XYZ file of C-alpha atoms in Angstrom:
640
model
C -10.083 -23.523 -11.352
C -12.734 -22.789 -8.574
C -13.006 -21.297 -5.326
C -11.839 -23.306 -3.014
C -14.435 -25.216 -0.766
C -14.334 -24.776 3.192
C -15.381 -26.364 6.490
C -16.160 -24.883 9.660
C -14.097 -26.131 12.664
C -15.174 -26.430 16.019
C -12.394 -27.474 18.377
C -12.753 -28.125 21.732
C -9.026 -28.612 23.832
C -6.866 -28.697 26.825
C -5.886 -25.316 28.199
C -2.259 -27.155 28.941
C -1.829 -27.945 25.353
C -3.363 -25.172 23.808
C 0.043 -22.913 23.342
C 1.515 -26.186 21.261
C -2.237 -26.917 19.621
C -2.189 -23.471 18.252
C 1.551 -23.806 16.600
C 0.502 -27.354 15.157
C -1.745 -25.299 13.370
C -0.235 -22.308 12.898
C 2.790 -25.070 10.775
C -0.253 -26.361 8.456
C -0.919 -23.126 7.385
C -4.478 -23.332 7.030
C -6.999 -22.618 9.871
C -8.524 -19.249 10.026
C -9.444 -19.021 13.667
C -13.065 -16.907 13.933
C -14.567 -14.849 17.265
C -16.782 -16.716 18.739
C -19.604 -14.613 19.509
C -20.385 -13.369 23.208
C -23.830 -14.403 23.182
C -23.230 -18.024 22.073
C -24.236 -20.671 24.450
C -20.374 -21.691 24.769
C -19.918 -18.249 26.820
C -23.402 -18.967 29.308
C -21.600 -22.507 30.078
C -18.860 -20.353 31.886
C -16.539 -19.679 28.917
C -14.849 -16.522 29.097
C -12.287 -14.393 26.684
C -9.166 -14.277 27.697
C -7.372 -11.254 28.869
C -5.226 -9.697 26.369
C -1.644 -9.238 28.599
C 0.224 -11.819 26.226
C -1.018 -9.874 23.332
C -0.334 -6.531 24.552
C 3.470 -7.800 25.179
C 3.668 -9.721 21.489
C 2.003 -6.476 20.248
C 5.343 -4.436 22.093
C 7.948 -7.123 20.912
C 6.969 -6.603 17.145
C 6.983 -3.202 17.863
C 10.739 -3.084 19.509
C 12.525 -4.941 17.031
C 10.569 -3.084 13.817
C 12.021 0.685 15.840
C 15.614 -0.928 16.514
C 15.542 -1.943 12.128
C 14.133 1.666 11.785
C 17.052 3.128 13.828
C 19.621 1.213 11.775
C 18.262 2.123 8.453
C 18.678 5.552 9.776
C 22.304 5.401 11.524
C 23.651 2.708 9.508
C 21.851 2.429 6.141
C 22.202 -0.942 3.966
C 23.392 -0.765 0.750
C 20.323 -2.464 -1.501
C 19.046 -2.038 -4.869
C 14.816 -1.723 -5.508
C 14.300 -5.427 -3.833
C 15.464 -6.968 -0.793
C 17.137 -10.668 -1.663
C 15.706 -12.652 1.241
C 18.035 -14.931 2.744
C 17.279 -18.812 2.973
C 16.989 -19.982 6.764
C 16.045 -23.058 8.505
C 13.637 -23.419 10.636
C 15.682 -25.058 13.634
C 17.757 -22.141 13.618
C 15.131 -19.612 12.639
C 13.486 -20.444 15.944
C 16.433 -21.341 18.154
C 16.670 -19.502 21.787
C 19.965 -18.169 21.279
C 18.778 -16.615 18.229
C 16.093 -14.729 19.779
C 18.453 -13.709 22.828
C 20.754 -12.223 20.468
C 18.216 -9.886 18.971
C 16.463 -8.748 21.941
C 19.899 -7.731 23.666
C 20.197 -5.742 20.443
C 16.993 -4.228 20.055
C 16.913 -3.397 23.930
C 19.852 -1.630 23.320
C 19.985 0.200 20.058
C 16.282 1.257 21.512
C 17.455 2.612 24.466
C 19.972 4.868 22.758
C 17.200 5.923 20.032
C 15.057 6.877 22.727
C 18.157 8.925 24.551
C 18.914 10.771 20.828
C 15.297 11.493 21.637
C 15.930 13.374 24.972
C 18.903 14.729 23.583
C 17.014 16.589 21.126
C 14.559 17.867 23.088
C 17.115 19.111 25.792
C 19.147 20.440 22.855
C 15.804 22.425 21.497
C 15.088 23.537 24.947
C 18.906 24.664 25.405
C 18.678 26.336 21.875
C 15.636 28.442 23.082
C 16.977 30.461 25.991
C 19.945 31.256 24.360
C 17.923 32.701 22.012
C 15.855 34.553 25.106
C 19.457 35.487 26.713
C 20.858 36.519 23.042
C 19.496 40.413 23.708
C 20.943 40.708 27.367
C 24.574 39.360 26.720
C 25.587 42.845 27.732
C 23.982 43.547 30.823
C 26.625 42.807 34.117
C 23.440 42.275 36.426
C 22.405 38.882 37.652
C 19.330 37.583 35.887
C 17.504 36.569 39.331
C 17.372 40.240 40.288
C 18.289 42.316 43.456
C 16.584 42.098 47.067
C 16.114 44.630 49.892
C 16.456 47.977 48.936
C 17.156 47.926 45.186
C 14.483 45.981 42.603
C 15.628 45.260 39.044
C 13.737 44.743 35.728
C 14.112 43.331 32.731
C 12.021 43.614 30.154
C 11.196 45.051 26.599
C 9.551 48.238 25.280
C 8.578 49.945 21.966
C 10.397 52.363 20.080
C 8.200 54.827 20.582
C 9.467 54.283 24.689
C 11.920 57.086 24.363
C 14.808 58.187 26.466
C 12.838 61.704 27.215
C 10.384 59.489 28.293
C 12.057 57.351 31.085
C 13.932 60.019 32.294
C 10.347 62.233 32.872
C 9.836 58.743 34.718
C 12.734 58.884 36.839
C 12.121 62.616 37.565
C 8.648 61.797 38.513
C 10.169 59.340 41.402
C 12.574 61.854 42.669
C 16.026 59.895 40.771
C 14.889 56.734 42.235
C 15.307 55.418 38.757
C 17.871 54.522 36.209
C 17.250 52.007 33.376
C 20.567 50.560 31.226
C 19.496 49.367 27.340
C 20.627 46.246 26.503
C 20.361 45.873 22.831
C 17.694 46.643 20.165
C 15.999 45.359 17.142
C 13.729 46.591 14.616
C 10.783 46.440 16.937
C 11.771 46.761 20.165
C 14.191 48.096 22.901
C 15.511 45.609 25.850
C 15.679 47.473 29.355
C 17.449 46.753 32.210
C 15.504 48.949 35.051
C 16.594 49.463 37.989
C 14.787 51.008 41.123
C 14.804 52.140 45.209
C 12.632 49.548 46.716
C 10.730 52.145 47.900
C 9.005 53.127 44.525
C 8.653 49.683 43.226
C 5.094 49.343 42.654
C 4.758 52.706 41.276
C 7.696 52.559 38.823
C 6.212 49.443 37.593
C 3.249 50.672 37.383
C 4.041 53.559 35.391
C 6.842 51.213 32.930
C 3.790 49.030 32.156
C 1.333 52.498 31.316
C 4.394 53.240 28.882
C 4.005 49.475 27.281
C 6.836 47.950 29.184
C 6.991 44.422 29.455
C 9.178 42.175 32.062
C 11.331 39.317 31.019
C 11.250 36.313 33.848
C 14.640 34.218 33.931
C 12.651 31.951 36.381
C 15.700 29.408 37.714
C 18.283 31.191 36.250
C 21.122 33.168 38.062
C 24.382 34.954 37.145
C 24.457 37.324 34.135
C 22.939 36.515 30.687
C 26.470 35.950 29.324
C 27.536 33.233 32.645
C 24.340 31.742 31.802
C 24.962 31.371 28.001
C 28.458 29.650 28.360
C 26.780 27.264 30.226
C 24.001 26.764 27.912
C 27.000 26.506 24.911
C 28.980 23.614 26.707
C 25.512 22.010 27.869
C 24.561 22.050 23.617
C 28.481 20.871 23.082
C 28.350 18.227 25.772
C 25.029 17.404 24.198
C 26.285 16.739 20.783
C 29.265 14.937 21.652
C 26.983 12.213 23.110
C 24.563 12.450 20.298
C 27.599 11.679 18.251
C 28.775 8.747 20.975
C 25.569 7.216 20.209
C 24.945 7.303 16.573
C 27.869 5.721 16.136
C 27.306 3.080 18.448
C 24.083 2.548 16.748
C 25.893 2.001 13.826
C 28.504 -0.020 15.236
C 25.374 -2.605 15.817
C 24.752 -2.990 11.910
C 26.202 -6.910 11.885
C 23.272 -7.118 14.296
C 20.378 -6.616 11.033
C 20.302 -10.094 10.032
C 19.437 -11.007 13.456
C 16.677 -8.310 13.982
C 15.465 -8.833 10.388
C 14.858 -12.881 11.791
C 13.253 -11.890 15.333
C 10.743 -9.444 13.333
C 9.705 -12.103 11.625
C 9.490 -14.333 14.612
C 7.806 -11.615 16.480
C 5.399 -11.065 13.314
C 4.349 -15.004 13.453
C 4.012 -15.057 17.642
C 1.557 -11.931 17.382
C -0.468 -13.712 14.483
C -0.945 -16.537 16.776
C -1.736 -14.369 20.259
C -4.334 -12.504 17.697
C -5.542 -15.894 17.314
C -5.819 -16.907 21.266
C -7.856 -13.390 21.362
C -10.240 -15.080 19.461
C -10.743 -18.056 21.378
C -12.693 -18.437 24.840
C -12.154 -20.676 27.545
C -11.873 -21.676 31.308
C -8.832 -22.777 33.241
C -8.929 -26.338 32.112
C -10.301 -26.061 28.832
C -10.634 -23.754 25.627
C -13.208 -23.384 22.968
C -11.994 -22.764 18.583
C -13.931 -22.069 15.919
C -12.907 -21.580 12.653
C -12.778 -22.577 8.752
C -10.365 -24.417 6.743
C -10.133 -26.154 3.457
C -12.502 -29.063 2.749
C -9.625 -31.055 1.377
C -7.390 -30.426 4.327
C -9.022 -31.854 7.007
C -8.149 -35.720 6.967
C -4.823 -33.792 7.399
C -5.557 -31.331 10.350
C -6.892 -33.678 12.154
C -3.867 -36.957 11.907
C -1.855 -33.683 13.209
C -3.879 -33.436 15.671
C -4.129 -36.650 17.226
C -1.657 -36.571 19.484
C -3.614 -33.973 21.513
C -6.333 -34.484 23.794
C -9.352 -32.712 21.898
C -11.974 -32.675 19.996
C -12.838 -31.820 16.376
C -16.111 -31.297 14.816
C -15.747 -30.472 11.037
C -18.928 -29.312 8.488
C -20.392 -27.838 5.638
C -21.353 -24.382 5.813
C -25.303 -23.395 5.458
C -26.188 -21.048 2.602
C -27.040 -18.605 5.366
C -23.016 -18.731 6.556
C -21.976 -18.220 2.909
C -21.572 -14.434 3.868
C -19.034 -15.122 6.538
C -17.062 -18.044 5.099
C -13.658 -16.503 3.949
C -12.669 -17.201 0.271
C -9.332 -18.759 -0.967
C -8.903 -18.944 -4.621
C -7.672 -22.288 -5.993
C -5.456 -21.296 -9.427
C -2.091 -22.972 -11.327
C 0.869 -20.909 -12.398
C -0.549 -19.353 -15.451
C -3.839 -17.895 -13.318
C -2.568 -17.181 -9.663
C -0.727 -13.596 -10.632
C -4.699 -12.624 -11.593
C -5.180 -12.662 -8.093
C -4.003 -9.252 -8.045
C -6.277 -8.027 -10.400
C -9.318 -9.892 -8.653
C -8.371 -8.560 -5.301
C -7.586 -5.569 -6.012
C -11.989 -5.090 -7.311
C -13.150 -7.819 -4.791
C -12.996 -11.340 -3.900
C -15.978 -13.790 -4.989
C -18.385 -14.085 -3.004
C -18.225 -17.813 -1.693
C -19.980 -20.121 -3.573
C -19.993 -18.146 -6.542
C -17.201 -18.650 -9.681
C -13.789 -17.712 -9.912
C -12.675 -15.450 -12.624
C -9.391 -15.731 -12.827
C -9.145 -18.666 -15.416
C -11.905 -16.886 -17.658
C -10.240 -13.541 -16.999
C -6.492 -14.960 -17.780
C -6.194 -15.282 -21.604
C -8.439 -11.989 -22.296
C -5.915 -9.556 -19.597
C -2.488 -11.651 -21.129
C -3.362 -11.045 -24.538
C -5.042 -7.437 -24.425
C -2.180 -6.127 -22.709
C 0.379 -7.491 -25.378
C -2.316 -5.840 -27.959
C -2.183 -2.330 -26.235
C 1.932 -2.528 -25.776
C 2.673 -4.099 -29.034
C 6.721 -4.230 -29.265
C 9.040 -6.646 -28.924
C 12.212 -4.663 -27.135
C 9.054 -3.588 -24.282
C 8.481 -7.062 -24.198
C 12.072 -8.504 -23.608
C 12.488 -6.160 -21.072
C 9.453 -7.299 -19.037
C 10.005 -10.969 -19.655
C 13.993 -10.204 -18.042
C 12.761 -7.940 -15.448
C 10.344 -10.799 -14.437
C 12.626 -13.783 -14.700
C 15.550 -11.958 -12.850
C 13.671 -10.539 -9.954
C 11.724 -13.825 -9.355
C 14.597 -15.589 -9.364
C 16.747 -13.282 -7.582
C 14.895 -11.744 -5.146
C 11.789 -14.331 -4.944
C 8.896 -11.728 -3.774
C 5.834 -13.511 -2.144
C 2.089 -12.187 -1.903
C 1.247 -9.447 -3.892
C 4.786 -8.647 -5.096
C 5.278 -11.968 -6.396
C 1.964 -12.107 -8.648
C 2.951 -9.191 -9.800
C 6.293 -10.338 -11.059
C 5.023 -13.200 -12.672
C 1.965 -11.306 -14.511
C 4.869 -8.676 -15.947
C 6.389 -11.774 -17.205
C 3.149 -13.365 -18.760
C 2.397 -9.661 -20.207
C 5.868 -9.343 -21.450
C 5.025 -12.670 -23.618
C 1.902 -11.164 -25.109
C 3.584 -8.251 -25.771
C 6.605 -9.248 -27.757
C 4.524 -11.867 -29.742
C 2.205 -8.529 -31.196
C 5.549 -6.789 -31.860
C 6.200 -9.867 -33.830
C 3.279 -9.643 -35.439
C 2.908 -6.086 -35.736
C 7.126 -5.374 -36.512
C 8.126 -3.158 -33.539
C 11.358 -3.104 -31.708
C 11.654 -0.326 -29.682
C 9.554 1.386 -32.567
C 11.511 1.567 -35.744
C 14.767 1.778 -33.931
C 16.687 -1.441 -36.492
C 15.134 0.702 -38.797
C 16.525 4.027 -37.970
C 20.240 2.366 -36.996
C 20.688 0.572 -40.255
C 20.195 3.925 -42.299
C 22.422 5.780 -39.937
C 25.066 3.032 -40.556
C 24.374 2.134 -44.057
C 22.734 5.574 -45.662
C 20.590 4.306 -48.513
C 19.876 0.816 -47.102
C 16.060 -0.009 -46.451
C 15.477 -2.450 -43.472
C 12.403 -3.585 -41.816
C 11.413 -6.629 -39.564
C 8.560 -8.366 -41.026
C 5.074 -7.732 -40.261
C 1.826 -9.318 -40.268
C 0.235 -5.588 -40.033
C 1.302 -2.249 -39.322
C -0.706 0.265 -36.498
C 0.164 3.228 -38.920
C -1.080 1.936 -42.159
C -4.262 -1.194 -41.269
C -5.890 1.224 -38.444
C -9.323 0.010 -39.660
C -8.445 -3.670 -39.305
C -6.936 -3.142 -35.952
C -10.181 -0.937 -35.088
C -12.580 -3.744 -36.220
C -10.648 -6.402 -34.573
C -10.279 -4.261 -31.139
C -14.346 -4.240 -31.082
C -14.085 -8.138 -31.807
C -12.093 -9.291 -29.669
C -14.578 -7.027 -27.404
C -17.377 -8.844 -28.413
C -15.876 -12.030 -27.671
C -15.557 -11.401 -24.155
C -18.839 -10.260 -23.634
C -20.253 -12.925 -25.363
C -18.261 -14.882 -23.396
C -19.430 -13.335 -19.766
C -23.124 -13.310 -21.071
C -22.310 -17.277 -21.637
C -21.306 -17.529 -18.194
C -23.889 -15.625 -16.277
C -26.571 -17.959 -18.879
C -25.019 -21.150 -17.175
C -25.019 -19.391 -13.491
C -28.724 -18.541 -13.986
C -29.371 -22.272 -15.119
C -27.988 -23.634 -11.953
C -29.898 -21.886 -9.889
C -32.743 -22.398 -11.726
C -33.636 -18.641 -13.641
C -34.204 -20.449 -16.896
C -36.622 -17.146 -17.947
C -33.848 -14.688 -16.913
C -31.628 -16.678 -18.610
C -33.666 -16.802 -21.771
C -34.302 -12.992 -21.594
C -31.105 -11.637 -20.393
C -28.830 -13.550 -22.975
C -30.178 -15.747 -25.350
C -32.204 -13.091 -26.865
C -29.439 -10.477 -27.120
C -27.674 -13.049 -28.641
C -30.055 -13.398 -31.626
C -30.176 -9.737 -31.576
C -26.413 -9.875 -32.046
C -26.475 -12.432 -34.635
C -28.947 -10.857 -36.428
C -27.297 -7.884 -36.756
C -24.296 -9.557 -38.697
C -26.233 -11.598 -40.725
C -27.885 -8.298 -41.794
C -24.154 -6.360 -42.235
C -23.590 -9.823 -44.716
C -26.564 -9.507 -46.638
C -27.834 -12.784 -45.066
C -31.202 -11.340 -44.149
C -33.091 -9.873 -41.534
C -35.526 -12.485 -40.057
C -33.112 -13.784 -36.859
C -32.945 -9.705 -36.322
C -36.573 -9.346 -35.771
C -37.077 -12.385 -34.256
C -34.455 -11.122 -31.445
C -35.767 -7.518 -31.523
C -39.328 -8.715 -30.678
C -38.087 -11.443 -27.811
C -36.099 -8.005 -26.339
C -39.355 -6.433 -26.698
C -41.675 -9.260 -25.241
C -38.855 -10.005 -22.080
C -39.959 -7.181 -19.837
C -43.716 -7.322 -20.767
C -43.619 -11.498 -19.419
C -41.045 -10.762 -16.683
C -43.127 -7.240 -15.340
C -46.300 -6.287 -13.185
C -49.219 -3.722 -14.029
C -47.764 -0.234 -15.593
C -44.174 -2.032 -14.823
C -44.796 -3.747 -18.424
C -44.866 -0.884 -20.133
C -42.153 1.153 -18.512
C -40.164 -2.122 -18.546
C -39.676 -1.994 -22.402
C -38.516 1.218 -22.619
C -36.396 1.103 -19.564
C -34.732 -2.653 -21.070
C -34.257 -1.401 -24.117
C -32.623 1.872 -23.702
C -30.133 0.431 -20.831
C -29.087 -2.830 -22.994
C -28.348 -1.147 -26.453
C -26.403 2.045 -24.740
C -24.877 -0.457 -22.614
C -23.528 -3.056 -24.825
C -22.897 -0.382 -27.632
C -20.733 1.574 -24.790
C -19.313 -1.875 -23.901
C -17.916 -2.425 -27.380
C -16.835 0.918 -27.881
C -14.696 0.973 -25.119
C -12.423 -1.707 -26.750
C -11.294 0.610 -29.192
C -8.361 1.526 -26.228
C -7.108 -1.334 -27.985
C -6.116 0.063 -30.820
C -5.942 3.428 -29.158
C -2.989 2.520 -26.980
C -1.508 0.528 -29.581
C -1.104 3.460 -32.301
C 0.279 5.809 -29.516
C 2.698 3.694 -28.015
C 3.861 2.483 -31.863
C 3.612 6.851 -32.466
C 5.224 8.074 -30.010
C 8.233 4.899 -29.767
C 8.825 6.114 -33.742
C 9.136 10.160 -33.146
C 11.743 9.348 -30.237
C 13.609 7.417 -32.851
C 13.224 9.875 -35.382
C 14.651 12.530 -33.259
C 17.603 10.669 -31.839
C 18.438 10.251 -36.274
C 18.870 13.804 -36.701
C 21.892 14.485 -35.687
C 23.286 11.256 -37.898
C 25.637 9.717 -35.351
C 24.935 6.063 -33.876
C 26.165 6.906 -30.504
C 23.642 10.032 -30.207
C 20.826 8.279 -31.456
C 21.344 5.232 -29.238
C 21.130 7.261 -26.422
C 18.621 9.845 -27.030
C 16.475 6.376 -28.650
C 16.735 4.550 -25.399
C 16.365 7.059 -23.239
C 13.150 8.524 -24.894
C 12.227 4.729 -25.109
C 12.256 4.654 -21.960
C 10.076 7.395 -21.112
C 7.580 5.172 -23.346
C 7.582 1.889 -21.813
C 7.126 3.629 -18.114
C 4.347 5.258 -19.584
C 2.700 2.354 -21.318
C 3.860 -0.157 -18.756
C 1.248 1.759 -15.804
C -1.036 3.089 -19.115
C -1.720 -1.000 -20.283
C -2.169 -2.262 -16.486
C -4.657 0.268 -15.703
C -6.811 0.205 -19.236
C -6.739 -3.395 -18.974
C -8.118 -3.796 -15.744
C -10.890 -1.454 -16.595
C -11.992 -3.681 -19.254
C -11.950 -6.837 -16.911
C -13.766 -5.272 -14.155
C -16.262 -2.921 -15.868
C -16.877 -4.658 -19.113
C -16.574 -7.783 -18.490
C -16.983 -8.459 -14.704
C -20.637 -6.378 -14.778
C -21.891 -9.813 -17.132
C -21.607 -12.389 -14.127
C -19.553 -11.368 -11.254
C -20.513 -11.429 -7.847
C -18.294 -9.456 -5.257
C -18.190 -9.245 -1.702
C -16.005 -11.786 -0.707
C -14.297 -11.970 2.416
C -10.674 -13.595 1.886
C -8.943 -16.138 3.883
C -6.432 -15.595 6.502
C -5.417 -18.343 8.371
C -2.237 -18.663 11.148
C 0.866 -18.477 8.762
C 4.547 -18.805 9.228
C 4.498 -15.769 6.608
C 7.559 -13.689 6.947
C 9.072 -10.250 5.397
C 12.382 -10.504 5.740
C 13.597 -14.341 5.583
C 12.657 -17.404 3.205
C 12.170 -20.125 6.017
C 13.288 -23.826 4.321
């Protein structure tokens, strides 16, 4: 399979057919529409952008109905499993006007109550807060707003060290003009209630704040602390009861998911295609698209097209666009679920190769080498089948499905091969049930007992792929024409490696010269001045530590093999002791299971370090940008 190969689109329309245009091609699924830059000559010939209202309000729909699903998930939960089934719906009704109707009256309204369950709680925090300020004056008779005229009234808070002796040397000091009341206490400080002549005001307060007495402020508050806390009490009861009222209306709305779930996704597919409009420029009669699609589509885009008045220009892109054509990778059913793996490092850069076919058979089979049993293969193979079938996850999800099925293939054929299910567990069963009776599946090998031939044929396999990248970057420097980097970089490691096991054989030793001295001669053609000399050293030191660390690092092979085979056998050996089936079913399966979680993540992630830093570092070429065109994608619903 290859990357797949694109035109660039230039489209020039009718600003009166433009909304349809746009959902013509939003239906093929496969026009990425590109900015068209400011300083283009399309923009001097009056073309302007156009203003972003109608994305701003798609933006706030999407938005709307994706709170209103958040609010039900939180008032009236759905009972699901891990996955999501997605329901089948057709497209007449998926995009019907009553539909939509429906779920905006919804969302409008289960939003509007969220938002009031937002007030609520902020009125009931507020609410909760001075009764907590009125908790230490629920004693005190006086009105919180104070006294006018001739009497002035404080409240406020004091030390412990504020003493009784103390305020009444105060009062004394004012002739009796004075009195104070406490309200309560804690473990830091006293509440007062002071009380003065209006005469002495200033001076009393003066002299309360030289003893470190602070004043409370009840600012809008009047009555007593204790008239004001009733008050507070049925506000937070009245408060509730409608926080109640709502949540379960909210939850009363719950038939209403389907029909959210559906305008989400409608909403999702509108603001694709005002992102889209964003990107195009325009004037009030006419609009201006660019864009890239696939080569092999566009006999199709544009019979779609014909109905509209426009025009298309369609062509090949120049080396120097390379950079900023988007990549789509062209694969069949047994290579697609690599797109994972290759996206996750990097998409090809365009015009380069794809890896998934090359990287396929080496990721399939050394993950079934690394997990090695056939029970951990079963599982993976059912798990697979019965979510894919089941649930039918797209994107990401989906190739990830169908590689766990591919892997769970590799990996109960190398049980087969190797004898493991679930470790030793037929093993361990049939002497529990049978004492005295020896069973065993057949085996080609065993991890415990032919670690040496597993060890060599870990580093083999190793080989192979590097060989096999080395093969490809040779051909990739032959098209474009670096026959001497080809000659250098490959062919004479080659005899270097071929040398080396004709030497191990006894074979001889000339074709390991012969490559030694071409590894030797490469940088002294290929460099300049001092650069010769440098170069040979340099060469040679970072191509044998490289390949020798290369090779090395398929030993994980084996590694992960042995422990998985290990520690699957010492579960199994525990769960024997105590000598009843039932036990050691259960303690087996369950420390099984702690096992193939383990190796399940362990394999993925060793395995993809061997594709992308052992074997990717041979030919690969990264940087690619990937495709997005106008989609009817959805989330929620499978659209027939």
């Amino acid at each position: 399979m290859a990357i797949v190969a694109m035109k660039h689109l230039r489209l020039l329309g009718m600003e009166s057919e433009r909304e349809a245009l746009l959902k013509a091609m939003q239906d093929m699924e496969c026009v990425e529409i590109s900015s068209i830059d400011g300083s283009e000559e399309a923009l001097k010939s009056g073309f302007a952008k156009p203003d972003d209202k109608a994305l701003m309000s798609a933006q706030e729909a999407s938005r709307a109905y994706r709170t209103a699903l958040a609010s039900l998930d939180r008032f009236a939960p759905e009972k699901k499993g891990m996955f999501r089934k997605r329901q089948g719906v057709s497209r007449a009704a998926f995009f019907s006007a009553e539909s939509e109707e429906n779920a905006r009256t919804a969302a409008e309204t289960i939003n509007k109550d969220t938002r009031r369950l937002g007030e609520i709680e902020s009125e009931r925090t507020k609410n909760e807060a001075l009764r907590a300020t009125l908790a230490p004056w629920l004693t005190v008779d006086a009105p919180l707003g104070g006294a006018d005229g001739a009497l002035a009234v404080f409240f406020g808070t004091a030390g412990l060290n504020v003493t009784d002796d103390a305020l009444k040397a105060l009062a004394d000091s004012l002739d009796g003009l004075l009195t104070w009341q406490q309200a309560s206490s804690d473990r830091s400080l006293r509440y007062l209630l002071v009380m003065c002549h209006g005469s002495v005001k200033e001076r009393a307060l003066s002299a309360l704040r030289d003893l470190g007495f602070s004043t409370v402020s009840f600012r809008g508050m009047t009555g007593t602390a204790k008239e004001n806390d009733k008050a507070l009490a049925e506000n937070l009861a009245a408060l509730e009861k409608e926080r109640q009222e709502i949540e379960q209306r909210i939850a009363g709305l719950g038939g209403k998911r389907e029909a959210l779930l559906e305008a989400s996704d409608r909403a999702a597919i509108a603001l694709r295609r005002e992102e889209a409009k964003s990107r195009l420029v325009g004037t009030d009669k006419v609009f201006l698209l660019e864009g890239w699609l696939p080569a092999d589509r566009c006999a199709e885009i544009e019979k779609t097209l014909k109905p509209f008045t426009c025009a298309i220009e369609t062509r090949e892109p120049t080396e120097d666009e390379y950079p900023q054509v988007p990549v789509q990778l062209k694969n069949n059913k047994l290579t697609r679920p690599l797109n994972m793996v290759t996206e996750m490092y990097s998409l090809p850069a365009y015009g380069t190769l794809d890896p998934n076919p090359l990287m396929a058979p080496f990721f399939i089979l050394f993950y079934g080498i690394m997990m090695a049993d056939m029970g951990y293969g079963l599982l993976m193979m059912i798990a697979s089948v019965i979510i894919s079938k089941k649930y039918r996850p797209k994107g990401t999800s989906g190739e990830l499905f169908s590689l766990l099925g591919l892997c769970g293939i590799s990996t109960f054929i190398m049980g087969a091969l190797t004898g493991g299910f679930f470790g030793d567990f037929l093993t361990q069963l049939v002497a529990i049930v049978s004492p005295g009776t020896v069973f065993a599946l057949p085996k080609l090998f065993d991890p415990l007992d032919d670690l040496t031939m597993i060890l060599i044929g870990s580093m083999a396999l190793g080989m192979v792929q590097i060989v096999t990248g080395m093969a490809i970057s040779l051909i990739e420097k032959c098209k474009r024409k670096k026959f001497l980097d080809a000659f250098f970089e490959e062919i004479t490691w080659w005899l270097v490696f071929l040398g080396i096991a004709l030497a191990v054989l006894k074979k001889g030793t000339a074709v390991l010269y012969l490559g030694c001295a071409l590894v030797l001669l490469g940088p002294i053609v290929q460099g300049k001045g001092w650069g010769k000399l440098t170069g040979v050293f340099g060469s040679l030191y970072n191509h044998v530590t490289g390949y020798f660390g290369d090779i090395l690092s398929y030993t994980r092979l084996m590694a992960l093999m042995l422990a998985g085979s290990v520690i699957a056998q010492v579960f199994n050996m525990l769960a024997a002791m105590p000598g009843n089936v039932i036990a050691f079913i259960i303690i087996s399966m369950l420390g099984n299971a702690m096992n193939f979680g383990l190796n399940l993540l362990g394999c993925y992630v060793h395995d993809l370090r061997l594709q992308c830093l052992e074997f990717f570092n041979k030919f690969y070429v990264d940087g690619g940008k990937p495709f997005r065109p106008m989609t009817l994608d959805t989330e929620y619903v499978d659209l027939q």
